[in-house]
């Protein structure tokens, strides 16, 4: 098949997914267009203009089907490039614009949500990387349409639910290579997330302060991607944790990053926003025990004994729950009784390749229409 693949905001997880998809299904003839992950508002609103006018000839070639990420303005693009209106389309949701926690100063504009909704309506198949993503999207659509003043057609969330399914972003098979790496005697913790507010680094740092106050022995690697504006608390904690700090900042070399994870005991997430949690899943595949909140997509992948309780408490209460969990693991390590690392091989490309092959092969058979 000749497949057009569009990634309008080609962030790291989006790039990994599309590169893995093309590699896993080499029997197809892929044409791939991407846009860089910058200027979010312009990307999600302007990609139909950039491609619909600037790449119209390429988009008008003879394809059998179209695969697009949810950042693509599919409805607008089909209007600007009539040839695309006749292609069966699959939209893959790495995230949705209804379930992002906003900064206190942020303006809650609905345009990104509307683009998500219209793209979903314009597609024949919707695929989400987790059930949390799927359910929060459908709930967000319901809530948005309830706010509209009049003339809202009935049954839209139900129509979207019928043509949607869940298929995670697979982990690269390299993560599951034999390890045999020795781990240190002191509890070694990894926090490997973007240095932004939605990953709740403040909760993580509060928990580490509590460990220091309780004189719990630990070492911590603060990894992940930093941007031009870094929250001030990172420098504060760099000074506070100077006696416990290992690696500081992103490890660019993939081999060195994997090795660092394999030498660590625990990977922590405090995220308020994660639609699948790839950073945690990769660390677990590398041999880390997950310590994650009992929210978002995490309960889909891990048993409750790997979760700390969040409930409806404050950030301070959550930090105490996390600190208690980490302190208990430090004690278990001292007695050589750490819990087993849960298996995540069911999320590898080897395990999911055929499911992707099946869903892509059925796409040209789907009827065009809404």
Coordinates of N, CA, C and O in Angstrom, one line a residue, residues 185-191 201-212 214-222 241 264-270 288-293 305-309 318-334 337-339:
X185 N 24.6 -0.4 46.2 CA 24.0 -0.8 47.5 C 23.0 0.3 48.0 O 22.1 0.0 48.8
X186 N 23.2 1.5 47.5 CA 22.3 2.6 48.0 C 21.1 2.8 47.0 O 21.3 2.8 45.8
X187 N 19.9 3.0 47.5 CA 18.8 3.2 46.6 C 19.0 4.3 45.6 O 19.3 5.5 46.0
X188 N 18.9 4.0 44.4 CA 19.2 4.9 43.3 C 17.9 5.2 42.5 O 17.3 4.3 42.0
X189 N 17.5 6.5 42.5 CA 16.3 6.9 42.0 C 16.5 7.7 40.7 O 17.4 8.5 40.6
X190 N 15.6 7.5 39.8 CA 15.6 8.2 38.5 C 14.3 9.0 38.4 O 13.2 8.5 38.6
X191 N 14.4 10.3 38.0 CA 13.3 11.1 37.6 C 13.7 11.6 36.2 O 14.6 12.4 36.0
X201 N 7.4 18.5 39.1 CA 8.7 18.3 39.8 C 8.7 18.8 41.2 O 9.5 18.3 42.1
X202 N 7.8 19.8 41.5 CA 7.7 20.3 42.9 C 7.3 19.2 43.9 O 7.9 19.1 45.0
X203 N 6.4 18.3 43.5 CA 6.0 17.2 44.4 C 7.2 16.2 44.6 O 7.5 15.8 45.7
X204 N 7.9 15.9 43.5 CA 9.1 15.1 43.6 C 10.1 15.7 44.5 O 10.7 15.0 45.4
X205 N 10.4 16.9 44.4 CA 11.4 17.6 45.2 C 11.0 17.7 46.7 O 11.8 17.5 47.6
X206 N 9.7 17.9 46.9 CA 9.2 17.9 48.3 C 9.5 16.5 48.9 O 9.9 16.4 50.1
X207 N 9.2 15.4 48.2 CA 9.4 14.1 48.7 C 10.9 13.8 49.0 O 11.3 13.2 50.0
X208 N 11.8 14.3 48.1 CA 13.2 14.1 48.4 C 13.7 14.9 49.6 O 14.6 14.4 50.4
X209 N 13.2 16.1 49.8 CA 13.5 16.9 51.0 C 13.1 16.0 52.3 O 13.9 16.0 53.2
X210 N 12.0 15.4 52.2 CA 11.5 14.6 53.4 C 12.5 13.4 53.6 O 12.8 13.1 54.7
X211 N 13.0 12.8 52.5 CA 14.0 11.7 52.6 C 15.2 12.2 53.3 O 15.8 11.6 54.1
X212 N 15.7 13.4 52.9 CA 16.9 14.0 53.5 C 16.7 14.3 55.0 O 17.5 14.0 55.8
X214 N 14.7 12.8 56.9 CA 14.6 11.5 57.7 C 15.9 10.7 57.6 O 16.0 9.6 58.2
X215 N 16.9 11.3 57.0 CA 18.2 10.6 56.8 C 18.1 9.3 56.1 O 18.9 8.3 56.5
X216 N 17.3 9.2 55.1 CA 17.2 8.0 54.3 C 18.3 8.0 53.3 O 18.4 9.0 52.5
X217 N 19.1 7.0 53.2 CA 20.2 7.0 52.2 C 19.6 6.8 50.8 O 18.9 5.9 50.5
X218 N 20.0 7.7 49.8 CA 19.6 7.5 48.4 C 20.5 8.3 47.5 O 21.2 9.2 48.0
X219 N 20.4 8.0 46.3 CA 21.1 8.8 45.2 C 20.1 9.0 44.1 O 19.2 8.2 43.9
X220 N 20.1 10.2 43.5 CA 19.1 10.5 42.5 C 19.7 11.1 41.3 O 20.7 11.9 41.3
X221 N 19.2 10.6 40.1 CA 19.5 11.1 38.8 C 18.3 12.0 38.3 O 17.2 11.5 38.2
X222 N 18.6 13.3 38.1 CA 17.5 14.1 37.5 C 17.8 14.3 36.0 O 18.7 15.0 35.6
X241 N 20.4 19.0 47.1 CA 20.7 17.6 46.9 C 22.1 17.3 46.5 O 22.4 16.2 46.0
X264 N 20.1 1.8 38.0 CA 19.2 2.4 39.0 C 18.2 1.4 39.5 O 17.8 0.4 38.8
X265 N 17.7 1.7 40.7 CA 16.7 0.8 41.3 C 15.2 1.2 41.0 O 14.4 0.3 40.8
X266 N 15.0 2.5 40.9 CA 13.6 3.0 40.9 C 13.5 4.1 39.9 O 14.4 5.0 39.8
X267 N 12.3 4.2 39.2 CA 12.0 5.3 38.4 C 10.7 5.9 39.0 O 9.8 5.2 39.3
X268 N 10.7 7.2 39.1 CA 9.6 7.9 39.8 C 8.9 8.8 38.8 O 9.5 9.5 37.9
X269 N 7.5 8.8 38.8 CA 6.8 9.9 38.2 C 5.9 10.5 39.2 O 5.3 9.9 40.1
X270 N 5.8 11.9 39.0 CA 4.8 12.6 39.8 C 3.8 13.4 38.9 O 3.2 14.4 39.3
X288 N 14.1 -0.9 36.1 CA 13.8 0.0 37.3 C 12.4 -0.4 37.8 O 11.5 -0.7 37.0
X289 N 12.2 -0.3 39.1 CA 10.9 -0.5 39.7 C 10.1 0.8 39.6 O 10.7 1.9 40.0
X290 N 8.9 0.8 39.1 CA 8.2 2.0 39.0 C 7.6 2.4 40.3 O 7.0 1.6 41.1
X291 N 7.6 3.7 40.6 CA 6.9 4.3 41.7 C 6.1 5.5 41.1 O 6.7 6.5 40.8
X292 N 4.8 5.2 40.9 CA 4.0 6.2 40.1 C 2.7 6.5 40.9 O 2.3 5.8 41.7
X293 N 2.1 7.6 40.5 CA 0.8 8.0 41.1 C -0.3 7.1 40.6 O -0.2 6.5 39.5
X305 N 0.3 -2.1 43.8 CA 1.4 -2.0 44.8 C 2.6 -1.2 44.3 O 3.5 -0.9 45.1
X306 N 2.6 -0.9 43.0 CA 3.7 0.0 42.5 C 3.3 1.5 42.5 O 4.1 2.4 42.2
X307 N 2.0 1.8 42.9 CA 1.5 3.1 42.9 C 1.5 3.7 44.3 O 1.3 3.0 45.3
X308 N 1.7 5.0 44.4 CA 1.4 5.7 45.7 C 0.1 6.4 45.6 O -0.3 6.8 44.5
X309 N -0.5 6.6 46.7 CA -1.9 7.1 46.8 C -1.9 8.6 46.6 O -1.1 9.3 47.2
X318 N 0.6 14.4 48.9 CA 1.1 13.4 47.9 C 2.6 13.2 48.1 O 3.1 12.1 47.9
X319 N 3.3 14.3 48.3 CA 4.8 14.2 48.5 C 5.1 13.3 49.7 O 6.1 12.5 49.6
X320 N 4.3 13.4 50.8 CA 4.5 12.5 51.9 C 4.3 11.0 51.5 O 5.0 10.1 52.0
X321 N 3.2 10.8 50.8 CA 3.0 9.4 50.3 C 4.1 8.9 49.5 O 4.5 7.7 49.7
X322 N 4.6 9.7 48.6 CA 5.8 9.3 47.8 C 7.0 9.0 48.6 O 7.7 8.0 48.4
X323 N 7.3 9.9 49.5 CA 8.4 9.8 50.4 C 8.3 8.5 51.2 O 9.3 7.8 51.4
X324 N 7.2 8.2 51.7 CA 7.0 6.9 52.5 C 7.3 5.7 51.6 O 7.9 4.8 52.1
X325 N 6.8 5.8 50.4 CA 7.0 4.7 49.4 C 8.5 4.5 49.2 O 9.0 3.3 49.2
X326 N 9.2 5.6 49.0 CA 10.6 5.5 48.7 C 11.4 5.1 49.9 O 12.4 4.3 49.8
X327 N 11.0 5.5 51.1 CA 11.7 5.1 52.3 C 11.6 3.6 52.5 O 12.5 3.0 53.0
X328 N 10.4 3.1 52.3 CA 10.1 1.7 52.4 C 11.0 0.9 51.5 O 11.6 -0.2 51.8
X329 N 11.2 1.4 50.2 CA 12.0 0.7 49.3 C 13.5 0.7 49.7 O 14.2 -0.3 49.5
X330 N 13.9 1.8 50.3 CA 15.3 1.9 50.8 C 15.5 0.9 51.9 O 16.6 0.2 51.9
X331 N 14.5 0.7 52.7 CA 14.6 -0.3 53.8 C 14.6 -1.7 53.2 O 15.4 -2.6 53.6
X332 N 13.8 -2.0 52.2 CA 13.7 -3.3 51.6 C 15.1 -3.6 50.9 O 15.5 -4.7 50.9
X333 N 15.7 -2.6 50.2 CA 17.0 -2.8 49.6 C 18.0 -3.2 50.6 O 18.8 -4.1 50.4
X334 N 18.0 -2.5 51.8 CA 18.9 -2.8 52.8 C 18.9 -4.3 53.3 O 19.9 -4.9 53.6
X337 N 15.3 -7.2 49.8 CA 14.0 -7.7 49.6 C 13.2 -6.7 48.7 O 12.0 -6.5 48.8
X338 N 13.8 -6.1 47.7 CA 13.1 -5.2 46.8 C 12.0 -6.0 46.0 O 12.3 -7.2 45.7
X339 N 10.9 -5.4 45.7 CA 9.9 -6.1 44.9 C 10.4 -6.4 43.5 O 11.4 -5.7 43.0

